[in-house]
Amino acid sequence: MTNPWAEWDHVLKVDPDKELYGDETFEDVVATGTDAIEIGGTLGMTEAKMQRVIDACADHDVALYQEPSNPAVVVDSPALDGYLIPTVFNAADPFWIVGAHAEWVRIEDGLDWDRTTTEAYIVLNPDASVAEYTDADCDLSVDDVTAYARIAERMFGQEIVYLEYSGTLGDPEIVAAAADALDETTLFYGGGVHGYETAREMGTHADVVVVGDLLHEEGCDAVRETVEGARDANAE
Ligand SMILES: CC(C)=CCC/C(C)=C/CC/C(C)=C/CC/C(C)=C/COP(=O)(O)OP(=O)(O)O
Ligand SMILES: O=P(O)(O)OC[C@@H](O)CO
Ligand SMILES: [Mg+2]
């Protein structure tokens, strides 16, 4: 069986610490045409905020994943299709590579391994909260990034490599090089996608385009355009 993300073009990342745009509702969010909703953010996460978004999206047939930023906010819910657990390959502190994970497994009995997958993050925007939080070394060359991508797939067996430019549009050359370095692993790209063109450009290289802030800042119509851009890129 192939992994579901192997079929995705677009992921919508909902930040439980941020409001929806205007008077939009989660009914509107699940109707954007995205392939999957990922619930997560770096700052201000709590179990209750996560639960609220899960409940609001639960009765819809869009794939629903939690992306916890620490073990304390993981929600055990049958409404979730699974858990996408970040591991930050370029974090300076090993806590964000394997430490948090070991802590989680130690405190959690009955972890649902079948619904749990790691995402090998390479964090590339030094100004993003996630870069500060994990003390990531973002000063990476194209060769550094492709090396991380290659070891993620070949040495660490990662099913997902995630190029994370959260808050800013990334360098298409780096995204293209990371895509070239991967064989089976699915490449996620996230950061600064704000319309049809940027989604299409990043989607030309990455397998999956992740859109976050746009949902909260410009709303569902803008997100729908990015879905179209990502679809058109992958249809090429
Ligand atoms: C082991 C478990 C259950 C959790 C640990 C998971 C790890 C290693 C988290 C570190 C990386 C991280 C914080 C990922 C969260 C997802 C993410 C990158 C969200 C984007 O965050 P930003 O856009 O930078 O933050 P804000 O939107 O909150 O400002
Ligand atoms: O919020 P933006 O900049 O769209 O980034 C999306 C996602 O990669 C954040 O984790
Ligand atoms: Mg964000």
PDB file of C-alpha atoms and ligand atoms in Angstrom:
ATOM      1  CA  MET A   1       0.000   0.000   0.000  1.00  0.00           C
ATOM      2  CA  THR A   2       1.321   3.448  -0.830  1.00  0.00           C
ATOM      3  CA  ASN A   3       1.455   6.157   1.787  1.00  0.00           C
ATOM      4  CA  PRO A   4      -1.429   8.615   1.522  1.00  0.00           C
ATOM      5  CA  TRP A   5       0.947  11.581   1.168  1.00  0.00           C
ATOM      6  CA  ALA A   6       2.385  10.014  -1.974  1.00  0.00           C
ATOM      7  CA  GLU A   7      -0.907  11.039  -3.609  1.00  0.00           C
ATOM      8  CA  TRP A   8      -1.113  14.551  -2.158  1.00  0.00           C
ATOM      9  CA  ASP A   9      -0.363  17.841  -3.934  1.00  0.00           C
ATOM     10  CA  HIS A  10      -1.427  20.244  -1.194  1.00  0.00           C
ATOM     11  CA  VAL A  11      -1.610  20.364   2.595  1.00  0.00           C
ATOM     12  CA  LEU A  12      -3.328  23.084   4.591  1.00  0.00           C
ATOM     13  CA  LYS A  13      -1.688  23.734   7.944  1.00  0.00           C
ATOM     14  CA  VAL A  14      -4.136  25.103  10.503  1.00  0.00           C
ATOM     15  CA  ASP A  15      -2.539  26.880  13.460  1.00  0.00           C
ATOM     16  CA  PRO A  16      -4.763  26.276  16.520  1.00  0.00           C
ATOM     17  CA  ASP A  17      -3.339  29.446  18.115  1.00  0.00           C
ATOM     18  CA  LYS A  18      -4.606  31.669  15.291  1.00  0.00           C
ATOM     19  CA  GLU A  19      -8.097  32.845  14.356  1.00  0.00           C
ATOM     20  CA  LEU A  20      -9.720  32.029  11.034  1.00  0.00           C
ATOM     21  CA  TYR A  21     -10.069  34.902   8.569  1.00  0.00           C
ATOM     22  CA  GLY A  22     -13.075  37.218   8.910  1.00  0.00           C
ATOM     23  CA  ASP A  23     -16.225  35.237   9.625  1.00  0.00           C
ATOM     24  CA  GLU A  24     -14.991  32.041   7.959  1.00  0.00           C
ATOM     25  CA  THR A  25     -15.709  28.716   9.653  1.00  0.00           C
ATOM     26  CA  PHE A  26     -14.123  25.271   9.628  1.00  0.00           C
ATOM     27  CA  GLU A  27     -16.865  24.283   7.166  1.00  0.00           C
ATOM     28  CA  ASP A  28     -15.149  26.659   4.733  1.00  0.00           C
ATOM     29  CA  VAL A  29     -11.684  25.337   5.643  1.00  0.00           C
ATOM     30  CA  VAL A  30     -12.521  21.699   4.881  1.00  0.00           C
ATOM     31  CA  ALA A  31     -14.056  22.752   1.551  1.00  0.00           C
ATOM     32  CA  THR A  32     -10.901  24.387   0.143  1.00  0.00           C
ATOM     33  CA  GLY A  33     -10.018  21.287  -1.883  1.00  0.00           C
ATOM     34  CA  THR A  34      -6.789  20.594  -0.002  1.00  0.00           C
ATOM     35  CA  ASP A  35      -5.698  16.965   0.234  1.00  0.00           C
ATOM     36  CA  ALA A  36      -5.061  17.034   3.966  1.00  0.00           C
ATOM     37  CA  ILE A  37      -5.276  19.281   6.978  1.00  0.00           C
ATOM     38  CA  GLU A  38      -2.318  19.321   9.313  1.00  0.00           C
ATOM     39  CA  ILE A  39      -3.023  20.862  12.712  1.00  0.00           C
ATOM     40  CA  GLY A  40       0.003  22.469  14.317  1.00  0.00           C
ATOM     41  CA  GLY A  41       2.194  25.464  14.987  1.00  0.00           C
ATOM     42  CA  THR A  42       5.234  26.282  17.072  1.00  0.00           C
ATOM     43  CA  LEU A  43       4.087  28.811  19.650  1.00  0.00           C
ATOM     44  CA  GLY A  44       1.079  28.886  21.950  1.00  0.00           C
ATOM     45  CA  MET A  45       0.092  25.242  21.471  1.00  0.00           C
ATOM     46  CA  THR A  46      -2.138  23.511  24.036  1.00  0.00           C
ATOM     47  CA  GLU A  47      -4.057  20.251  23.991  1.00  0.00           C
ATOM     48  CA  ALA A  48      -7.343  22.161  24.309  1.00  0.00           C
ATOM     49  CA  LYS A  49      -6.624  24.378  21.293  1.00  0.00           C
ATOM     50  CA  MET A  50      -5.657  21.312  19.252  1.00  0.00           C
ATOM     51  CA  GLN A  51      -8.829  19.481  20.358  1.00  0.00           C
ATOM     52  CA  ARG A  52     -11.018  22.383  19.290  1.00  0.00           C
ATOM     53  CA  VAL A  53      -9.735  22.241  15.695  1.00  0.00           C
ATOM     54  CA  ILE A  54      -9.920  18.426  15.569  1.00  0.00           C
ATOM     55  CA  ASP A  55     -13.551  18.526  16.745  1.00  0.00           C
ATOM     56  CA  ALA A  56     -14.452  21.211  14.213  1.00  0.00           C
ATOM     57  CA  CYS A  57     -12.988  19.206  11.298  1.00  0.00           C
ATOM     58  CA  ALA A  58     -13.910  15.719  12.520  1.00  0.00           C
ATOM     59  CA  ASP A  59     -17.126  15.123  10.588  1.00  0.00           C
ATOM     60  CA  HIS A  60     -15.670  15.891   7.188  1.00  0.00           C
ATOM     61  CA  ASP A  61     -13.964  13.593   4.778  1.00  0.00           C
ATOM     62  CA  VAL A  62     -10.716  15.544   4.312  1.00  0.00           C
ATOM     63  CA  ALA A  63      -7.665  13.720   5.735  1.00  0.00           C
ATOM     64  CA  LEU A  64      -6.857  15.054   9.211  1.00  0.00           C
ATOM     65  CA  TYR A  65      -3.417  14.889  10.821  1.00  0.00           C
ATOM     66  CA  GLN A  66      -1.978  16.358  13.977  1.00  0.00           C
ATOM     67  CA  GLU A  67       1.523  17.828  13.877  1.00  0.00           C
ATOM     68  CA  PRO A  68       2.480  18.278  17.539  1.00  0.00           C
ATOM     69  CA  SER A  69       5.289  20.641  18.487  1.00  0.00           C
ATOM     70  CA  ASN A  70       5.870  18.844  21.798  1.00  0.00           C
ATOM     71  CA  PRO A  71       4.673  15.641  23.489  1.00  0.00           C
ATOM     72  CA  ALA A  72       2.322  17.493  25.865  1.00  0.00           C
ATOM     73  CA  VAL A  73      -0.051  18.620  23.102  1.00  0.00           C
ATOM     74  CA  VAL A  74      -0.654  15.254  21.416  1.00  0.00           C
ATOM     75  CA  VAL A  75      -4.383  14.494  21.297  1.00  0.00           C
ATOM     76  CA  ASP A  76      -5.588  10.904  21.267  1.00  0.00           C
ATOM     77  CA  SER A  77      -8.513  11.122  18.861  1.00  0.00           C
ATOM     78  CA  PRO A  78     -10.157   8.628  16.497  1.00  0.00           C
ATOM     79  CA  ALA A  79     -11.004  11.587  14.250  1.00  0.00           C
ATOM     80  CA  LEU A  80      -7.335  11.852  13.275  1.00  0.00           C
ATOM     81  CA  ASP A  81      -5.982   9.881  10.334  1.00  0.00           C
ATOM     82  CA  GLY A  82      -2.584  10.075  11.943  1.00  0.00           C
ATOM     83  CA  TYR A  83       0.258  11.943  13.581  1.00  0.00           C
ATOM     84  CA  LEU A  84       3.006  13.641  11.594  1.00  0.00           C
ATOM     85  CA  ILE A  85       5.835  14.084  14.068  1.00  0.00           C
ATOM     86  CA  PRO A  86       8.575  16.564  13.165  1.00  0.00           C
ATOM     87  CA  THR A  87      12.224  15.710  13.665  1.00  0.00           C
ATOM     88  CA  VAL A  88      14.482  18.654  12.855  1.00  0.00           C
ATOM     89  CA  PHE A  89      17.595  17.392  11.081  1.00  0.00           C
ATOM     90  CA  ASN A  90      19.418  20.721  11.339  1.00  0.00           C
ATOM     91  CA  ALA A  91      18.522  21.465  14.969  1.00  0.00           C
ATOM     92  CA  ALA A  92      21.510  22.329  17.167  1.00  0.00           C
ATOM     93  CA  ASP A  93      19.910  20.650  20.158  1.00  0.00           C
ATOM     94  CA  PRO A  94      19.381  16.885  19.765  1.00  0.00           C
ATOM     95  CA  PHE A  95      16.235  17.247  21.844  1.00  0.00           C
ATOM     96  CA  TRP A  96      14.464  18.316  18.619  1.00  0.00           C
ATOM     97  CA  ILE A  97      15.997  15.467  16.606  1.00  0.00           C
ATOM     98  CA  VAL A  98      15.321  12.505  18.919  1.00  0.00           C
ATOM     99  CA  GLY A  99      15.006  13.746  22.521  1.00  0.00           C
ATOM    100  CA  ALA A 100      11.385  14.883  22.494  1.00  0.00           C
ATOM    101  CA  HIS A 101      10.509  11.645  20.738  1.00  0.00           C
ATOM    102  CA  ALA A 102      12.135   9.484  23.400  1.00  0.00           C
ATOM    103  CA  GLU A 103      10.360  11.511  26.075  1.00  0.00           C
ATOM    104  CA  TRP A 104       7.034  10.994  24.312  1.00  0.00           C
ATOM    105  CA  VAL A 105       7.513   7.235  24.001  1.00  0.00           C
ATOM    106  CA  ARG A 106       8.550   7.044  27.656  1.00  0.00           C
ATOM    107  CA  ILE A 107       5.418   8.804  28.943  1.00  0.00           C
ATOM    108  CA  GLU A 108       2.919   7.441  26.448  1.00  0.00           C
ATOM    109  CA  ASP A 109       1.809   3.860  26.808  1.00  0.00           C
ATOM    110  CA  GLY A 110      -0.050   2.428  23.867  1.00  0.00           C
ATOM    111  CA  LEU A 111       1.396   4.719  21.238  1.00  0.00           C
ATOM    112  CA  ASP A 112      -0.358   4.135  17.926  1.00  0.00           C
ATOM    113  CA  TRP A 113       2.641   3.282  15.749  1.00  0.00           C
ATOM    114  CA  ASP A 114       0.537   2.482  12.696  1.00  0.00           C
ATOM    115  CA  ARG A 115      -0.759   6.052  12.583  1.00  0.00           C
ATOM    116  CA  THR A 116       2.567   7.704  13.466  1.00  0.00           C
ATOM    117  CA  THR A 117       5.083   8.958  10.885  1.00  0.00           C
ATOM    118  CA  THR A 118       8.008  11.319  11.219  1.00  0.00           C
ATOM    119  CA  GLU A 119       8.672  14.278   8.947  1.00  0.00           C
ATOM    120  CA  ALA A 120      12.369  15.033   8.441  1.00  0.00           C
ATOM    121  CA  TYR A 121      12.408  18.810   8.718  1.00  0.00           C
ATOM    122  CA  ILE A 122      15.141  20.977   7.262  1.00  0.00           C
ATOM    123  CA  VAL A 123      14.428  24.430   8.687  1.00  0.00           C
ATOM    124  CA  LEU A 124      15.674  27.207   6.394  1.00  0.00           C
ATOM    125  CA  ASN A 125      14.209  30.542   7.535  1.00  0.00           C
ATOM    126  CA  PRO A 126      16.253  31.772  10.520  1.00  0.00           C
ATOM    127  CA  ASP A 127      13.519  34.300  11.413  1.00  0.00           C
ATOM    128  CA  ALA A 128      10.746  31.704  11.855  1.00  0.00           C
ATOM    129  CA  SER A 129       9.668  30.762  15.377  1.00  0.00           C
ATOM    130  CA  VAL A 130      10.488  27.146  14.602  1.00  0.00           C
ATOM    131  CA  ALA A 131      14.115  28.057  13.810  1.00  0.00           C
ATOM    132  CA  GLU A 132      14.497  29.873  17.101  1.00  0.00           C
ATOM    133  CA  TYR A 133      12.634  27.206  19.073  1.00  0.00           C
ATOM    134  CA  THR A 134      14.875  24.398  17.793  1.00  0.00           C
ATOM    135  CA  ASP A 135      18.037  26.505  17.440  1.00  0.00           C
ATOM    136  CA  ALA A 136      18.288  25.368  13.831  1.00  0.00           C
ATOM    137  CA  ASP A 137      21.376  26.045  11.738  1.00  0.00           C
ATOM    138  CA  CYS A 138      19.745  27.682   8.708  1.00  0.00           C
ATOM    139  CA  ASP A 139      22.986  28.772   7.088  1.00  0.00           C
ATOM    140  CA  LEU A 140      22.982  25.890   4.633  1.00  0.00           C
ATOM    141  CA  SER A 141      24.218  25.630   1.057  1.00  0.00           C
ATOM    142  CA  VAL A 142      22.414  23.699  -1.657  1.00  0.00           C
ATOM    143  CA  ASP A 143      24.851  20.843  -1.061  1.00  0.00           C
ATOM    144  CA  ASP A 144      24.140  20.853   2.674  1.00  0.00           C
ATOM    145  CA  VAL A 145      20.404  20.644   2.046  1.00  0.00           C
ATOM    146  CA  THR A 146      20.713  17.852  -0.509  1.00  0.00           C
ATOM    147  CA  ALA A 147      22.990  15.940   1.877  1.00  0.00           C
ATOM    148  CA  TYR A 148      20.383  16.191   4.650  1.00  0.00           C
ATOM    149  CA  ALA A 149      17.670  15.106   2.219  1.00  0.00           C
ATOM    150  CA  ARG A 150      19.705  12.157   1.042  1.00  0.00           C
ATOM    151  CA  ILE A 151      20.576  10.880   4.525  1.00  0.00           C
ATOM    152  CA  ALA A 152      16.964  11.365   5.614  1.00  0.00           C
ATOM    153  CA  GLU A 153      15.910   8.938   2.898  1.00  0.00           C
ATOM    154  CA  ARG A 154      18.863   6.570   2.635  1.00  0.00           C
ATOM    155  CA  MET A 155      20.169   6.340   6.199  1.00  0.00           C
ATOM    156  CA  PHE A 156      17.167   7.199   8.337  1.00  0.00           C
ATOM    157  CA  GLY A 157      14.402   5.765   6.147  1.00  0.00           C
ATOM    158  CA  GLN A 158      12.255   8.885   6.316  1.00  0.00           C
ATOM    159  CA  GLU A 159       9.064   8.832   4.262  1.00  0.00           C
ATOM    160  CA  ILE A 160       8.739  12.616   4.273  1.00  0.00           C
ATOM    161  CA  VAL A 161      11.380  15.339   3.916  1.00  0.00           C
ATOM    162  CA  TYR A 162      10.006  18.798   4.760  1.00  0.00           C
ATOM    163  CA  LEU A 163      11.768  21.951   3.528  1.00  0.00           C
ATOM    164  CA  GLU A 164      10.508  24.526   6.016  1.00  0.00           C
ATOM    165  CA  TYR A 165      10.709  28.210   5.101  1.00  0.00           C
ATOM    166  CA  SER A 166       7.748  29.117   7.358  1.00  0.00           C
ATOM    167  CA  GLY A 167       6.818  32.781   6.794  1.00  0.00           C
ATOM    168  CA  THR A 168       8.951  33.402   3.710  1.00  0.00           C
ATOM    169  CA  LEU A 169       9.153  32.066   0.180  1.00  0.00           C
ATOM    170  CA  GLY A 170      12.076  29.722  -0.304  1.00  0.00           C
ATOM    171  CA  ASP A 171      14.731  29.358  -2.951  1.00  0.00           C
ATOM    172  CA  PRO A 172      13.319  27.289  -5.861  1.00  0.00           C
ATOM    173  CA  GLU A 173      16.831  26.120  -6.734  1.00  0.00           C
ATOM    174  CA  ILE A 174      17.211  24.516  -3.302  1.00  0.00           C
ATOM    175  CA  VAL A 175      13.762  22.925  -3.540  1.00  0.00           C
ATOM    176  CA  ALA A 176      14.617  21.526  -6.984  1.00  0.00           C
ATOM    177  CA  ALA A 177      17.948  20.161  -5.739  1.00  0.00           C
ATOM    178  CA  ALA A 178      16.310  18.472  -2.742  1.00  0.00           C
ATOM    179  CA  ALA A 179      13.726  16.908  -5.060  1.00  0.00           C
ATOM    180  CA  ASP A 180      16.514  15.572  -7.271  1.00  0.00           C
ATOM    181  CA  ALA A 181      18.267  14.077  -4.244  1.00  0.00           C
ATOM    182  CA  LEU A 182      15.214  12.008  -3.290  1.00  0.00           C
ATOM    183  CA  ASP A 183      13.989   8.830  -4.851  1.00  0.00           C
ATOM    184  CA  GLU A 184      10.906   7.437  -3.058  1.00  0.00           C
ATOM    185  CA  THR A 185      10.632   9.916  -0.189  1.00  0.00           C
ATOM    186  CA  THR A 186       7.892  12.537  -0.496  1.00  0.00           C
ATOM    187  CA  LEU A 187       9.149  16.144  -0.507  1.00  0.00           C
ATOM    188  CA  PHE A 188       7.014  18.684   1.359  1.00  0.00           C
ATOM    189  CA  TYR A 189       7.673  22.373   0.788  1.00  0.00           C
ATOM    190  CA  GLY A 190       6.243  25.016   3.136  1.00  0.00           C
ATOM    191  CA  GLY A 191       6.712  28.770   3.481  1.00  0.00           C
ATOM    192  CA  GLY A 192       5.336  31.989   2.047  1.00  0.00           C
ATOM    193  CA  VAL A 193       3.052  30.440  -0.565  1.00  0.00           C
ATOM    194  CA  HIS A 194       0.430  33.136  -1.144  1.00  0.00           C
ATOM    195  CA  GLY A 195      -1.321  32.468  -4.420  1.00  0.00           C
ATOM    196  CA  TYR A 196      -1.598  30.440  -7.606  1.00  0.00           C
ATOM    197  CA  GLU A 197       1.829  31.329  -9.003  1.00  0.00           C
ATOM    198  CA  THR A 198       3.908  30.639  -5.901  1.00  0.00           C
ATOM    199  CA  ALA A 199       2.070  27.354  -5.287  1.00  0.00           C
ATOM    200  CA  ARG A 200       2.656  26.331  -8.870  1.00  0.00           C
ATOM    201  CA  GLU A 201       6.325  27.302  -8.779  1.00  0.00           C
ATOM    202  CA  MET A 202       7.091  25.379  -5.581  1.00  0.00           C
ATOM    203  CA  GLY A 203       4.817  22.517  -6.645  1.00  0.00           C
ATOM    204  CA  THR A 204       6.848  22.097  -9.816  1.00  0.00           C
ATOM    205  CA  HIS A 205       9.734  20.920  -7.632  1.00  0.00           C
ATOM    206  CA  ALA A 206       8.168  19.628  -4.405  1.00  0.00           C
ATOM    207  CA  ASP A 207       5.653  16.797  -4.267  1.00  0.00           C
ATOM    208  CA  VAL A 208       3.458  18.561  -1.719  1.00  0.00           C
ATOM    209  CA  VAL A 209       2.966  22.292  -1.127  1.00  0.00           C
ATOM    210  CA  VAL A 210       2.078  23.232   2.461  1.00  0.00           C
ATOM    211  CA  VAL A 211       0.149  26.461   3.042  1.00  0.00           C
ATOM    212  CA  GLY A 212      -0.215  27.920   6.537  1.00  0.00           C
ATOM    213  CA  ASP A 213      -0.400  31.636   7.348  1.00  0.00           C
ATOM    214  CA  LEU A 214      -2.405  32.470   4.208  1.00  0.00           C
ATOM    215  CA  LEU A 215      -5.466  30.724   5.669  1.00  0.00           C
ATOM    216  CA  HIS A 216      -5.422  32.958   8.734  1.00  0.00           C
ATOM    217  CA  GLU A 217      -4.367  36.141   6.936  1.00  0.00           C
ATOM    218  CA  GLU A 218      -6.310  36.045   3.654  1.00  0.00           C
ATOM    219  CA  GLY A 219      -8.802  33.210   4.001  1.00  0.00           C
ATOM    220  CA  CYS A 220     -10.171  30.251   2.094  1.00  0.00           C
ATOM    221  CA  ASP A 221     -10.527  31.813  -1.376  1.00  0.00           C
ATOM    222  CA  ALA A 222      -6.803  32.573  -1.388  1.00  0.00           C
ATOM    223  CA  VAL A 223      -6.062  29.033  -0.185  1.00  0.00           C
ATOM    224  CA  ARG A 224      -8.203  27.600  -2.985  1.00  0.00           C
ATOM    225  CA  GLU A 225      -5.987  29.333  -5.541  1.00  0.00           C
ATOM    226  CA  THR A 226      -2.919  27.669  -4.027  1.00  0.00           C
ATOM    227  CA  VAL A 227      -4.658  24.282  -4.301  1.00  0.00           C
ATOM    228  CA  GLU A 228      -5.121  24.944  -8.005  1.00  0.00           C
ATOM    229  CA  GLY A 229      -1.495  26.012  -8.416  1.00  0.00           C
ATOM    230  CA  ALA A 230      -0.205  22.880  -6.684  1.00  0.00           C
ATOM    231  CA  ARG A 231      -2.534  20.646  -8.732  1.00  0.00           C
ATOM    232  CA  ASP A 232      -1.525  22.241 -12.026  1.00  0.00           C
ATOM    233  CA  ALA A 233       2.169  21.921 -11.139  1.00  0.00           C
ATOM    234  CA  ASN A 234       1.815  18.221 -10.424  1.00  0.00           C
ATOM    235  CA  ALA A 235      -0.263  17.616 -13.547  1.00  0.00           C
ATOM    236  CA  GLU A 236       2.582  18.877 -15.736  1.00  0.00           C
TER     237      GLU A 236
HETATM  238  C1  LIG B   1       7.884  14.015  19.844  1.00  0.00           C
HETATM  239  C2  LIG B   1       6.789  14.973  19.681  1.00  0.00           C
HETATM  240  C3  LIG B   1       5.412  14.466  19.950  1.00  0.00           C
HETATM  241  C4  LIG B   1       6.950  16.266  19.333  1.00  0.00           C
HETATM  242  C5  LIG B   1       8.235  16.909  19.002  1.00  0.00           C
HETATM  243  C6  LIG B   1       8.186  17.507  17.628  1.00  0.00           C
HETATM  244  C7  LIG B   1       9.333  18.429  17.297  1.00  0.00           C
HETATM  245  C8  LIG B   1      10.691  17.859  17.168  1.00  0.00           C
HETATM  246  C9  LIG B   1       9.051  19.750  17.081  1.00  0.00           C
HETATM  247  C10 LIG B   1      10.053  20.746  16.696  1.00  0.00           C
HETATM  248  C11 LIG B   1       9.663  21.470  15.409  1.00  0.00           C
HETATM  249  C12 LIG B   1       8.320  22.142  15.441  1.00  0.00           C
HETATM  250  C13 LIG B   1       8.059  23.165  16.474  1.00  0.00           C
HETATM  251  C14 LIG B   1       7.366  21.779  14.585  1.00  0.00           C
HETATM  252  C15 LIG B   1       5.950  22.311  14.591  1.00  0.00           C
HETATM  253  C16 LIG B   1       5.415  22.593  13.219  1.00  0.00           C
HETATM  254  C17 LIG B   1       5.876  23.876  12.630  1.00  0.00           C
HETATM  255  C18 LIG B   1       7.207  23.977  12.034  1.00  0.00           C
HETATM  256  C19 LIG B   1       5.073  24.907  12.603  1.00  0.00           C
HETATM  257  C20 LIG B   1       5.435  26.226  11.985  1.00  0.00           C
HETATM  258  O1  LIG B   1       5.731  27.056  12.958  1.00  0.00           O
HETATM  259  P1  LIG B   1       6.023  28.620  12.778  1.00  0.00           P
HETATM  260  O2  LIG B   1       5.249  29.143  11.634  1.00  0.00           O
HETATM  261  O3  LIG B   1       7.481  28.822  12.814  1.00  0.00           O
HETATM  262  O4  LIG B   1       5.417  29.121  14.126  1.00  0.00           O
HETATM  263  P2  LIG B   1       4.197  30.040  14.514  1.00  0.00           P
HETATM  264  O5  LIG B   1       3.237  30.015  13.360  1.00  0.00           O
HETATM  265  O6  LIG B   1       3.658  29.426  15.774  1.00  0.00           O
HETATM  266  O7  LIG B   1       4.827  31.376  14.733  1.00  0.00           O
HETATM  267  O1  LIG B   2       2.794  29.683   7.115  1.00  0.00           O
HETATM  268  P1  LIG B   2       3.520  29.499   5.812  1.00  0.00           P
HETATM  269  O2  LIG B   2       4.559  30.531   5.538  1.00  0.00           O
HETATM  270  O3  LIG B   2       2.544  29.301   4.693  1.00  0.00           O
HETATM  271  O4  LIG B   2       4.335  28.114   5.963  1.00  0.00           O
HETATM  272  C1  LIG B   2       3.642  26.901   5.930  1.00  0.00           C
HETATM  273  C2  LIG B   2       4.269  25.847   6.803  1.00  0.00           C
HETATM  274  O5  LIG B   2       5.420  25.306   6.225  1.00  0.00           O
HETATM  275  C3  LIG B   2       4.541  26.297   8.218  1.00  0.00           C
HETATM  276  O6  LIG B   2       4.948  25.202   8.975  1.00  0.00           O
HETATM  277 MG    MG B   3       3.379  29.909  11.193  1.00  0.00          MG
END
